[in-house]
Tab-separated table of C-alpha atoms in Angstrom:
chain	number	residue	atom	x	y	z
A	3	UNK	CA	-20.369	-11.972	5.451
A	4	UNK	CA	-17.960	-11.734	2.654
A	5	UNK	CA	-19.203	-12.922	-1.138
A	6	UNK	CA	-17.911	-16.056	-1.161
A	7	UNK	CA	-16.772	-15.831	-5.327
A	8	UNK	CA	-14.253	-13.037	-4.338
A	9	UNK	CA	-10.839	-14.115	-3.704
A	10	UNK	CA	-9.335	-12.219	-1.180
A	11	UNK	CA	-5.749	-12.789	-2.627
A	12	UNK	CA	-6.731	-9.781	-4.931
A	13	UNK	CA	-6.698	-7.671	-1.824
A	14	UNK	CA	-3.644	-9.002	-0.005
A	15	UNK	CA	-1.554	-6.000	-0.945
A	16	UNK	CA	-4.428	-3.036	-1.466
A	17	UNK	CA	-5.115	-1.014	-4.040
A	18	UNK	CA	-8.543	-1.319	-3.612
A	19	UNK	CA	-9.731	1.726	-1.822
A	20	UNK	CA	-13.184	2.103	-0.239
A	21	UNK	CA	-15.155	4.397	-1.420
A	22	UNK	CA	-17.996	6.774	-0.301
A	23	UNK	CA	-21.401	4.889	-0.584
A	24	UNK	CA	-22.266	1.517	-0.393
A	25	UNK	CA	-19.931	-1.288	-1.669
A	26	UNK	CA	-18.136	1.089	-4.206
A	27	UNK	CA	-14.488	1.068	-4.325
A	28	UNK	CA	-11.504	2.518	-6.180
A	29	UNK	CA	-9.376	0.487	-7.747
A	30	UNK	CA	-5.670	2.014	-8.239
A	31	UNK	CA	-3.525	0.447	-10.938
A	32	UNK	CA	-0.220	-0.171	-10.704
A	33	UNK	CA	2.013	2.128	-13.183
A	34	UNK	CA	5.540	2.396	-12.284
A	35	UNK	CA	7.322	5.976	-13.711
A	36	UNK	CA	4.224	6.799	-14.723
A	37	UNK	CA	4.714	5.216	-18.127
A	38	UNK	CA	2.083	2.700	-19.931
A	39	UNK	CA	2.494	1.547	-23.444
A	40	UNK	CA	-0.884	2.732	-25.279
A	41	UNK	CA	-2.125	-0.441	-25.587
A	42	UNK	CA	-2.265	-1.159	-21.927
A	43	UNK	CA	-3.986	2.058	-21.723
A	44	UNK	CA	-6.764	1.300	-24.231
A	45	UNK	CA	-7.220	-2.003	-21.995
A	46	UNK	CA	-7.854	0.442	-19.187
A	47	UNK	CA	-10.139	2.382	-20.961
A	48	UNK	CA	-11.922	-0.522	-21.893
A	49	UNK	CA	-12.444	-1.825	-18.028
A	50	UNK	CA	-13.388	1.587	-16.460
A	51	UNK	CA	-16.011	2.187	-19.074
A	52	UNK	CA	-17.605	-1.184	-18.412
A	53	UNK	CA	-17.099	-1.599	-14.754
A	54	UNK	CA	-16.686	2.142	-13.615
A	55	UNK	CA	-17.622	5.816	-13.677
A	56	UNK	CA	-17.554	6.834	-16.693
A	57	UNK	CA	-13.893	8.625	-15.948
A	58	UNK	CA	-10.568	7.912	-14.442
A	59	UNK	CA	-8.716	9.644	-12.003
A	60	UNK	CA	-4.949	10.328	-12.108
A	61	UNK	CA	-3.484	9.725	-8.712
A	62	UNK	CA	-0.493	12.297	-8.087
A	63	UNK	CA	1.706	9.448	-7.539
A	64	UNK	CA	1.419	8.543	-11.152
A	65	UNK	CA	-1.319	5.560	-10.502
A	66	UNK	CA	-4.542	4.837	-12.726
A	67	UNK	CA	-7.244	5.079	-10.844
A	68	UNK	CA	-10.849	3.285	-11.772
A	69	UNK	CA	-13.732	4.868	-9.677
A	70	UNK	CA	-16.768	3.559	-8.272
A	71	UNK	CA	-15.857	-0.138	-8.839
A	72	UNK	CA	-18.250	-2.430	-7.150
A	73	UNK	CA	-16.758	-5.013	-4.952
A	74	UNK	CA	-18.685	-7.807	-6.578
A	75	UNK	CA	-16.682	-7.249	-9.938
A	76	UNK	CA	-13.106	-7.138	-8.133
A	77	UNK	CA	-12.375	-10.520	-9.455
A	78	UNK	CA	-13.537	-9.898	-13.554
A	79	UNK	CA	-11.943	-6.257	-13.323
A	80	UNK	CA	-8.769	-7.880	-12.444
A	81	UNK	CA	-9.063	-10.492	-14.760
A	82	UNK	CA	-10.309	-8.595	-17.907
A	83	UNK	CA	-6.897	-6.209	-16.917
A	84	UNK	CA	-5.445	-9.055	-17.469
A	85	UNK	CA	-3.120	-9.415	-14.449
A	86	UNK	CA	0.107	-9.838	-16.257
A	87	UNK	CA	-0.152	-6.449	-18.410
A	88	UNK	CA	-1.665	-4.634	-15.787
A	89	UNK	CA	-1.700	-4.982	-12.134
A	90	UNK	CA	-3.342	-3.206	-8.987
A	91	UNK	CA	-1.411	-1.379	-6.888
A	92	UNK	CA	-1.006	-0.872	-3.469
A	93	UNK	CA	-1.631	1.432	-0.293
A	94	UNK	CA	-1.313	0.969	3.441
A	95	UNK	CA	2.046	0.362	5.552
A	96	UNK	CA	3.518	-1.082	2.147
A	97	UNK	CA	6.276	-0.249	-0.563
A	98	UNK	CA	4.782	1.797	-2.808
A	99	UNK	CA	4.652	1.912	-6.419
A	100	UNK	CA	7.997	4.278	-7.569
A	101	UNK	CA	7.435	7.347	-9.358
A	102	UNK	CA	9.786	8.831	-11.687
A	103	UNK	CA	10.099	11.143	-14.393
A	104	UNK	CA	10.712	10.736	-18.222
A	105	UNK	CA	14.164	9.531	-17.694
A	106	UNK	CA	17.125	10.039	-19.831
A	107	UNK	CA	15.903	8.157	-23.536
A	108	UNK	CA	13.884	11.098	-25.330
A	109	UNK	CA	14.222	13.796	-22.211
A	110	UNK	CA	17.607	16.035	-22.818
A	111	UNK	CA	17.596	17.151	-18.993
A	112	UNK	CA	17.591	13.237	-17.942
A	113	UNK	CA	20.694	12.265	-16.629
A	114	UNK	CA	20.238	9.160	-15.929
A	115	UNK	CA	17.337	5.902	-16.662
A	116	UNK	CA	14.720	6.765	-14.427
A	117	UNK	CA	12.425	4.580	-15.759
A	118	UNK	CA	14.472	1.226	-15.955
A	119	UNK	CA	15.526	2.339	-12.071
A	120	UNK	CA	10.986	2.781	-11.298
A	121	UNK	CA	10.662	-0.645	-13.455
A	122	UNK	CA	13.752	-2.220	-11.100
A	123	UNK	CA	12.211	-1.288	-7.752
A	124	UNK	CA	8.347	-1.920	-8.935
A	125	UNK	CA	9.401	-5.477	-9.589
A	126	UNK	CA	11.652	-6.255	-6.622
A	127	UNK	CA	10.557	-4.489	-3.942
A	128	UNK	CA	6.404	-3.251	-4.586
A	129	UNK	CA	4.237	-4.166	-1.825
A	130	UNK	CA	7.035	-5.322	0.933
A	131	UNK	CA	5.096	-4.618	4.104
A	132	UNK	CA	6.825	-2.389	6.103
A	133	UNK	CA	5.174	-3.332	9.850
A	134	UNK	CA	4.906	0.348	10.386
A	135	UNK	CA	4.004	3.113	7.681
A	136	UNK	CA	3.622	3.272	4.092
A	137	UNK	CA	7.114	3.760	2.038
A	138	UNK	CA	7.705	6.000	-1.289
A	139	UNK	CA	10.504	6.016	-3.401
A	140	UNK	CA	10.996	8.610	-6.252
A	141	UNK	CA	13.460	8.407	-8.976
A	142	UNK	CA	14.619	12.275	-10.330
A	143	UNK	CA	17.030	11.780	-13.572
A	144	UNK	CA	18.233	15.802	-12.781
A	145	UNK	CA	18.523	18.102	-10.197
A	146	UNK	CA	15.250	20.029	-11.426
A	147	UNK	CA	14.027	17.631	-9.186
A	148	UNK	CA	10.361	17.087	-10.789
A	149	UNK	CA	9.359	13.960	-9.000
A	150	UNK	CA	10.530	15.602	-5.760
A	151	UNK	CA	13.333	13.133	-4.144
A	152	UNK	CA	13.550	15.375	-0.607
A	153	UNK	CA	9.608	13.995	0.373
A	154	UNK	CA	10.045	10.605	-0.597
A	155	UNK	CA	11.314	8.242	2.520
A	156	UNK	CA	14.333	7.259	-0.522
A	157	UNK	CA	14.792	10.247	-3.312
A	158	UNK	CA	17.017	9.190	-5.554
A	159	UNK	CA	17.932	12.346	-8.206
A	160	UNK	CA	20.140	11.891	-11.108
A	161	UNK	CA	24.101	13.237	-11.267
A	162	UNK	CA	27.164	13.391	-12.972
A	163	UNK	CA	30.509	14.799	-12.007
A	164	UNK	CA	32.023	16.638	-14.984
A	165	UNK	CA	35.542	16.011	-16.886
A	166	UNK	CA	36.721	18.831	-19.571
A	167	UNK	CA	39.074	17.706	-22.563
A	168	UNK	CA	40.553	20.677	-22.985
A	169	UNK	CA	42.020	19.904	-26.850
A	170	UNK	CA	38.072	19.957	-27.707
A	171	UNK	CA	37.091	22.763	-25.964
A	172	UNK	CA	36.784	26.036	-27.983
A	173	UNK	CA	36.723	28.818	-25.522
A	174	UNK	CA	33.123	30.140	-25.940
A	175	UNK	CA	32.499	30.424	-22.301
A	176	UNK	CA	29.273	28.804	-22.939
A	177	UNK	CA	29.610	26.574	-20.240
A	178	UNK	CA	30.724	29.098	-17.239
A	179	UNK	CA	27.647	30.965	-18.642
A	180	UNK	CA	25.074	28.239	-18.312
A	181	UNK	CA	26.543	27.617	-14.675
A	182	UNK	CA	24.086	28.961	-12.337
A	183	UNK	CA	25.896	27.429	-9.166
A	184	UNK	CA	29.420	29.220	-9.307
A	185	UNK	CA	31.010	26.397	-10.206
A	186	UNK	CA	32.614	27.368	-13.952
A	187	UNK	CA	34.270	30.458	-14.681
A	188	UNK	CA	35.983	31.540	-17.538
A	189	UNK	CA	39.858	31.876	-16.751
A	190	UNK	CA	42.249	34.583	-18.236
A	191	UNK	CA	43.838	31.926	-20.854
A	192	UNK	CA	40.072	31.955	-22.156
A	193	UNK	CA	39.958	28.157	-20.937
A	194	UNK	CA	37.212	27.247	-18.197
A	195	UNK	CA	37.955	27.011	-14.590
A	196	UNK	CA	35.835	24.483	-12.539
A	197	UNK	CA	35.441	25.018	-8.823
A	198	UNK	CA	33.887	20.874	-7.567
A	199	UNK	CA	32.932	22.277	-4.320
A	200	UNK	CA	30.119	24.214	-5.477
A	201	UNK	CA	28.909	21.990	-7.825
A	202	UNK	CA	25.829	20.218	-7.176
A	203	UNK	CA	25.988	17.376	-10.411
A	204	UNK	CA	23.555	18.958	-12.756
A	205	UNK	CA	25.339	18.594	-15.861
A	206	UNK	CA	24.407	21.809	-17.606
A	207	UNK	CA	28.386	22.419	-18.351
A	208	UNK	CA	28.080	19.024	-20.408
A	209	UNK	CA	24.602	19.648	-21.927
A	210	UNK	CA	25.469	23.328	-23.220
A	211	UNK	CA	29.272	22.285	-24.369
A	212	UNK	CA	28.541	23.105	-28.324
A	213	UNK	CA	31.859	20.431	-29.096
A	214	UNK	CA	31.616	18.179	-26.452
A	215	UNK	CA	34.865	19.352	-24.383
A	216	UNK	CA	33.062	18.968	-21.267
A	217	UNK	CA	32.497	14.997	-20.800
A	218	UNK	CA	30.497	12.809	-17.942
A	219	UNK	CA	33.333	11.293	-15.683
A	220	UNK	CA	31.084	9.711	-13.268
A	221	UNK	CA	26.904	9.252	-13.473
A	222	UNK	CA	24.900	8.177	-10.751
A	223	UNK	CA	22.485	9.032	-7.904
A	224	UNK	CA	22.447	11.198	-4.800
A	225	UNK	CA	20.220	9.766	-2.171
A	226	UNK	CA	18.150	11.684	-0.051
A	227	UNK	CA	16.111	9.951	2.960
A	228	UNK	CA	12.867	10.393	5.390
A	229	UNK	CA	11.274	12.860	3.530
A	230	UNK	CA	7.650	12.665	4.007
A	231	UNK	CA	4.422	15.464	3.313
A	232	UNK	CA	1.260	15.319	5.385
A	233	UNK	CA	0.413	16.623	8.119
A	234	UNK	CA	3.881	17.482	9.376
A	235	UNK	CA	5.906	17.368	7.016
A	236	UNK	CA	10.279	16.710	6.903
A	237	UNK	CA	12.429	17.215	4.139
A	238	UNK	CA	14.333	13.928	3.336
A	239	UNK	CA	18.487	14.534	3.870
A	240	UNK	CA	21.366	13.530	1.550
A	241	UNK	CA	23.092	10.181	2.688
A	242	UNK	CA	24.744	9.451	-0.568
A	243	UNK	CA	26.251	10.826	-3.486
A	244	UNK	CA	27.096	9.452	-7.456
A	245	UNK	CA	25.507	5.838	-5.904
A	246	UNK	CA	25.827	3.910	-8.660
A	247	UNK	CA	22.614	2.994	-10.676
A	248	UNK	CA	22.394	-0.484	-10.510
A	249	UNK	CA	23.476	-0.479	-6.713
A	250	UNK	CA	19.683	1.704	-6.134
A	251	UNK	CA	17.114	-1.565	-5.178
A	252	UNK	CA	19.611	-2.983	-2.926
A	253	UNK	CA	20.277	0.809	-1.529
A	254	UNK	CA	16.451	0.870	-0.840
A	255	UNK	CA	15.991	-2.754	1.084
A	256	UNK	CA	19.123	-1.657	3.102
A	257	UNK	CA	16.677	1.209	4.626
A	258	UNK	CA	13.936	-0.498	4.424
A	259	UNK	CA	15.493	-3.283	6.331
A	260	UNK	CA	17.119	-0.240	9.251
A	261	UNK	CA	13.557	0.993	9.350
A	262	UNK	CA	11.752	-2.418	9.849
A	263	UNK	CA	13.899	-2.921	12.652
A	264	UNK	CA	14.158	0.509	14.386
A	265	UNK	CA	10.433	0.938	14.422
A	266	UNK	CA	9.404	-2.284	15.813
A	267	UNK	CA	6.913	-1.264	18.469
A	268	UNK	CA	6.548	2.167	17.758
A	269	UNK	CA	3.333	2.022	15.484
A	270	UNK	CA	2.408	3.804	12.367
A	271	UNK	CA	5.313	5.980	12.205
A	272	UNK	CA	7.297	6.823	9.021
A	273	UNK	CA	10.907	6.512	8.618
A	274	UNK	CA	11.755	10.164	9.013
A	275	UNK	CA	10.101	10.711	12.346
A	276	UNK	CA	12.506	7.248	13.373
A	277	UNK	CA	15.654	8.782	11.980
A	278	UNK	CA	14.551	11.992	14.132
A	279	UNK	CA	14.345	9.488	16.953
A	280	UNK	CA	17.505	7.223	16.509
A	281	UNK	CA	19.403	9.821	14.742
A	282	UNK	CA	21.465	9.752	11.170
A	283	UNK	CA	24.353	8.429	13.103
A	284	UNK	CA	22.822	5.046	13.239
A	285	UNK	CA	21.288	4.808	9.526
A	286	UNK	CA	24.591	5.902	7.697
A	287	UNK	CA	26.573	3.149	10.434
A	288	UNK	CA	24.046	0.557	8.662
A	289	UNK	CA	24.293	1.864	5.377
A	290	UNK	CA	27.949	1.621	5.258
A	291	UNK	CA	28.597	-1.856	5.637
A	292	UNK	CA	27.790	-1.830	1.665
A	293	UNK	CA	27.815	1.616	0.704
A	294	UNK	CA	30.509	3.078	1.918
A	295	UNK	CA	32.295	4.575	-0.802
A	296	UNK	CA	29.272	6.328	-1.712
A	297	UNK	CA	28.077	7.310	1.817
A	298	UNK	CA	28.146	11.382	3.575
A	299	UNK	CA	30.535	11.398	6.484
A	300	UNK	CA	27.549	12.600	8.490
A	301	UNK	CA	24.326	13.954	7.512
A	302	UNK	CA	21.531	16.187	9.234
A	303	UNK	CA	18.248	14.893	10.574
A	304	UNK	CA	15.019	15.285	8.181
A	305	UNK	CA	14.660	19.088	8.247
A	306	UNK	CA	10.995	20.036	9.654
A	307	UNK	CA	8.504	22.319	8.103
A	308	UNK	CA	6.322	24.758	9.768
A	309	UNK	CA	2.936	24.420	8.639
A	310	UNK	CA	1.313	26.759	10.462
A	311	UNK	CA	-0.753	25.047	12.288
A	312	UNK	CA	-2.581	24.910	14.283
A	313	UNK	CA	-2.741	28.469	14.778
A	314	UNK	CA	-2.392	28.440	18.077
A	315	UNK	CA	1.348	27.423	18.550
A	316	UNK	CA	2.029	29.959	16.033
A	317	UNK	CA	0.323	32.531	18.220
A	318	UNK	CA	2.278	31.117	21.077
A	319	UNK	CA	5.697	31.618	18.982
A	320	UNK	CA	4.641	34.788	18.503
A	321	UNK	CA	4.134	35.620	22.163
A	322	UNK	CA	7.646	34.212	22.972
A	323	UNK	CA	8.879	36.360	20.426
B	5	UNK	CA	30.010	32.438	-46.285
B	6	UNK	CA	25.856	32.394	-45.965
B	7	UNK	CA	25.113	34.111	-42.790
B	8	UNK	CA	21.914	32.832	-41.385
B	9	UNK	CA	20.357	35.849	-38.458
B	10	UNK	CA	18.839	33.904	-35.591
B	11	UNK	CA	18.338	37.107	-33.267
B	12	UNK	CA	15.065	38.064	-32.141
B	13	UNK	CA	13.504	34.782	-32.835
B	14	UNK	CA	12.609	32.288	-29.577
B	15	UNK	CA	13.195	28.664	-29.243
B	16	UNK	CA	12.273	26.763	-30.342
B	17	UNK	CA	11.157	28.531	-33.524
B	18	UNK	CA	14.917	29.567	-34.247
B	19	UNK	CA	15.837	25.938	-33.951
B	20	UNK	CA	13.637	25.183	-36.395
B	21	UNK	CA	14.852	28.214	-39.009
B	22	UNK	CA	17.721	27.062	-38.881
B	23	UNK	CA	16.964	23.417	-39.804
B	24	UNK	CA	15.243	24.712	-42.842
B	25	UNK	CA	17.788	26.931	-43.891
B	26	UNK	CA	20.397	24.088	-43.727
B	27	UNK	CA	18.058	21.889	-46.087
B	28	UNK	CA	18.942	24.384	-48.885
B	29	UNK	CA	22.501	24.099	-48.518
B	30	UNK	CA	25.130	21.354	-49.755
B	31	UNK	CA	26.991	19.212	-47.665
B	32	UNK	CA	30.221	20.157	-46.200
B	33	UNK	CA	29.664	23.814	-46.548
B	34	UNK	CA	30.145	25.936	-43.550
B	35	UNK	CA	27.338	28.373	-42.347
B	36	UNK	CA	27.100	31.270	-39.567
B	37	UNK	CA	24.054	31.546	-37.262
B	38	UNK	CA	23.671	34.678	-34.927
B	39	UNK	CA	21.780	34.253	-31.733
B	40	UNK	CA	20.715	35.878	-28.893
B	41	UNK	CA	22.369	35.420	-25.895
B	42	UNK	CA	20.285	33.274	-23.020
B	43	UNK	CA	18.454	30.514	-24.152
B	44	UNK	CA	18.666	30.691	-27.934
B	45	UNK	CA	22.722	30.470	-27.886
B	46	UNK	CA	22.404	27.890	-24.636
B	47	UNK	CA	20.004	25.386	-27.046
B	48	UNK	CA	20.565	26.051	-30.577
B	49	UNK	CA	23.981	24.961	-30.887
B	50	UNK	CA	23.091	21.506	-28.873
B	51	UNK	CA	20.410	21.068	-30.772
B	52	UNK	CA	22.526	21.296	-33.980
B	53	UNK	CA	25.115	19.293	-32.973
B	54	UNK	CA	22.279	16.526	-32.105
B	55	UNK	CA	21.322	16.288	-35.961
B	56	UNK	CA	25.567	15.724	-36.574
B	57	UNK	CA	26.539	18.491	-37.308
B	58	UNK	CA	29.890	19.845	-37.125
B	59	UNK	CA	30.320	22.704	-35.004
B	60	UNK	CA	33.813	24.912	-36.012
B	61	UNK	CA	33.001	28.020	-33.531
B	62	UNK	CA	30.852	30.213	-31.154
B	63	UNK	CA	31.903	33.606	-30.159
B	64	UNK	CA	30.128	36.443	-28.269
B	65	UNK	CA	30.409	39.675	-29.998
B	66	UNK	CA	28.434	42.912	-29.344
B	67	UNK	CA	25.650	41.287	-27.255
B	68	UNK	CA	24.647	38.527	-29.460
B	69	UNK	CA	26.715	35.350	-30.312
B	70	UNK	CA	27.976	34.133	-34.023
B	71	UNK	CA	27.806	30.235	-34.258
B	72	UNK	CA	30.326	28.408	-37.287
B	73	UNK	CA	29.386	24.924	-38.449
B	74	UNK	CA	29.899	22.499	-41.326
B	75	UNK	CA	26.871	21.335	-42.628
B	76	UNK	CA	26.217	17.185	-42.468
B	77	UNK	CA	24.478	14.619	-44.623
């Protein structure tokens, strides 16, 4: 029989996790990017060391995490949070809370505003069910890649197309040096040479330029999708390159919206195993009614990853072998 | 010219030298740094053009690289 003082609308879209042990939950918070101002965190504190454990745990999707909650206090917990500053999060067959990384304001790798993209999604699109499978988005501001993009269902990672102004540049051949992709060399008038079909967008060229020569002509995202980890895991494909920032939430429902439809009926099944099944043919048609000048001709399906196991089929590749 | 020898010391300690030994100098004069090649030569220079100021020239010689700028306010 549930407690009649706690109001279920708390647990409408999770983030309350049950726990080993009688009535004992987690409770994960609700931190977009991974960023918190201090004073939020202090709150935290404040509520796990009078409701909880005695520690916190730090979820690897960026999330808060107050252990050993009992159900009973759902209600204060949530209220002493203080539901404006800080909310719960979510799990289950919902859109999950976006990670990113630093961004772009004190990081010098950042290409682009991670964070205000995390903040974006986290307010427009958090806890859509999907009908079907939980649904992670990741915002990279470089192609370091830290928060992953390729085993997110959307990966968005930072990128700019270079632009040289050639009465700035000096000739130090700093840039083809920093180049580890092949794409600058230094010509034989001492002036670079850039080669755009082997350049993947990192900007180095423009971070290393000592005088600013080398300038950002275009800034934006490229887009991988149905990436997942687990059990079997798929690395997400590209779909899109230099999308344009503010164009990224709307991006997201667009696949959301493909996914909510092409998996009706087929369970709890994420959106990579459906592209595997429908194909990319049918998710870039979709995509390009808005997208298009940003959109891959074609694309490959989610690449899969050999785990190993179970042993067995490995022994059984062997045999073939 | 003051010459200012950067080589042998990692970022971002150099970085740092170098900040220092621009304190002690007026504005508007013009200083040389050497620096290794590799990382040094690939983030001092940004670095220094971050705090404003003017960089006049960088040019590899003999393994290591010789960076030219104007000092700022």
């Amino acid at each position: 029989m549930a407690n009649p003082k706690i109001d279920l609308k708390n647990l409408k879209a999770g983030g309350f996790i049950k726990e080993r042990g009688k009535d004992l939950f987690t409770v994960r918070l609700r931190v977009p990017g991974g960023r918190l101002s201090v004073d939020r965190l202090a709150k935290i504190a404040q509520v796990a060391q009078k409701y909880g454990k005695g520690y916190v745990h730090l979820s690897v999707r960026q999330s808060i995490e107050l252990i050993n909650i009992h159900f009973a206090d759902f209600d204060t917990v949530v209220a002493e949070l203080g539901e404006e500053q800080q909310k719960v999060a979510s799990c289950g067959a919902r859109v999950r809370v976006p990670t990113a990384c630093g961004g772009c304001e004190y990081n010098p790798n950042g290409l682009v505003d991670t964070q205000k993209a995390a903040l974006e999604v986290d307010a427009k699109l958090f806890g859509t069910a999907t009908g079907h499978h939980k649904f992670k988005v990741c915002f990279a501001g470089c192609p370091f890649d830290c928060p992953k993009s390729a085993i997110n269902d959307v990966g968005f990672q930072g990128a700019i197309w270079p632009k040289l102004d050639a009465g700035a540049c000096i000739g130090c051949g700093l840039c083809a040096k920093s180049c580890t992709e092949g794409a600058l060399a230094m010509g034989e008038d001492g002036n670079p040479v850039f080669t755009g079909e082997n350049c993947i967008y990192c900007g180095d060229c423009v971070k290393v330029c000592p005088t600013s020569a080398w300038e950002v002509e275009k800034r934006g995202y490229s887009v991988r999708i149905g990436g997942k980890w687990g059990r079997r895991p798929l690395v997400g494909t590209l779909y899109a390159t230099f999308l344009p920032e503010e164009k990224a939430v709307d991006f997201i429902a667009a696949v959301l919206a493909w996914y909510q439809e092409k998996a009706e009926g087929a369970g709890r099944v994420r959106l990579g195993d459906i592209i595997m099944r429908e194909g990319t043919a049918s998710l870039l048609e979709r995509l390009r009614q808005d997208f298009a000048e940003y959109l891959l001709e074609e694309t490959i399906p989610p690449q899969v990853i050999d785990t190993q196991l179970p042993l067995r089929a490995q022994e059984e590749k062997t045999c073939k072998r | 010219m003051q010459t200012v020898d950067l080589r042998g010391v990692t970022c971002p300690t150099n970085f740092v030298k170098a900040k220092l030994e621009l304190e002690e100098v007026e504005v508007g004069a013009t200083v040389e740094f050497l620096l290794d090649d590799g990382e040094p030569v690939k983030n001092v220079p940004r670095s220094l053009k971050a705090d404003g100021h003017k960089l006049l020239g960088l040019k590899e010689t003999n393994g290591y690289y010789v960076l030219t700028l104007e000092k700022a306010e």
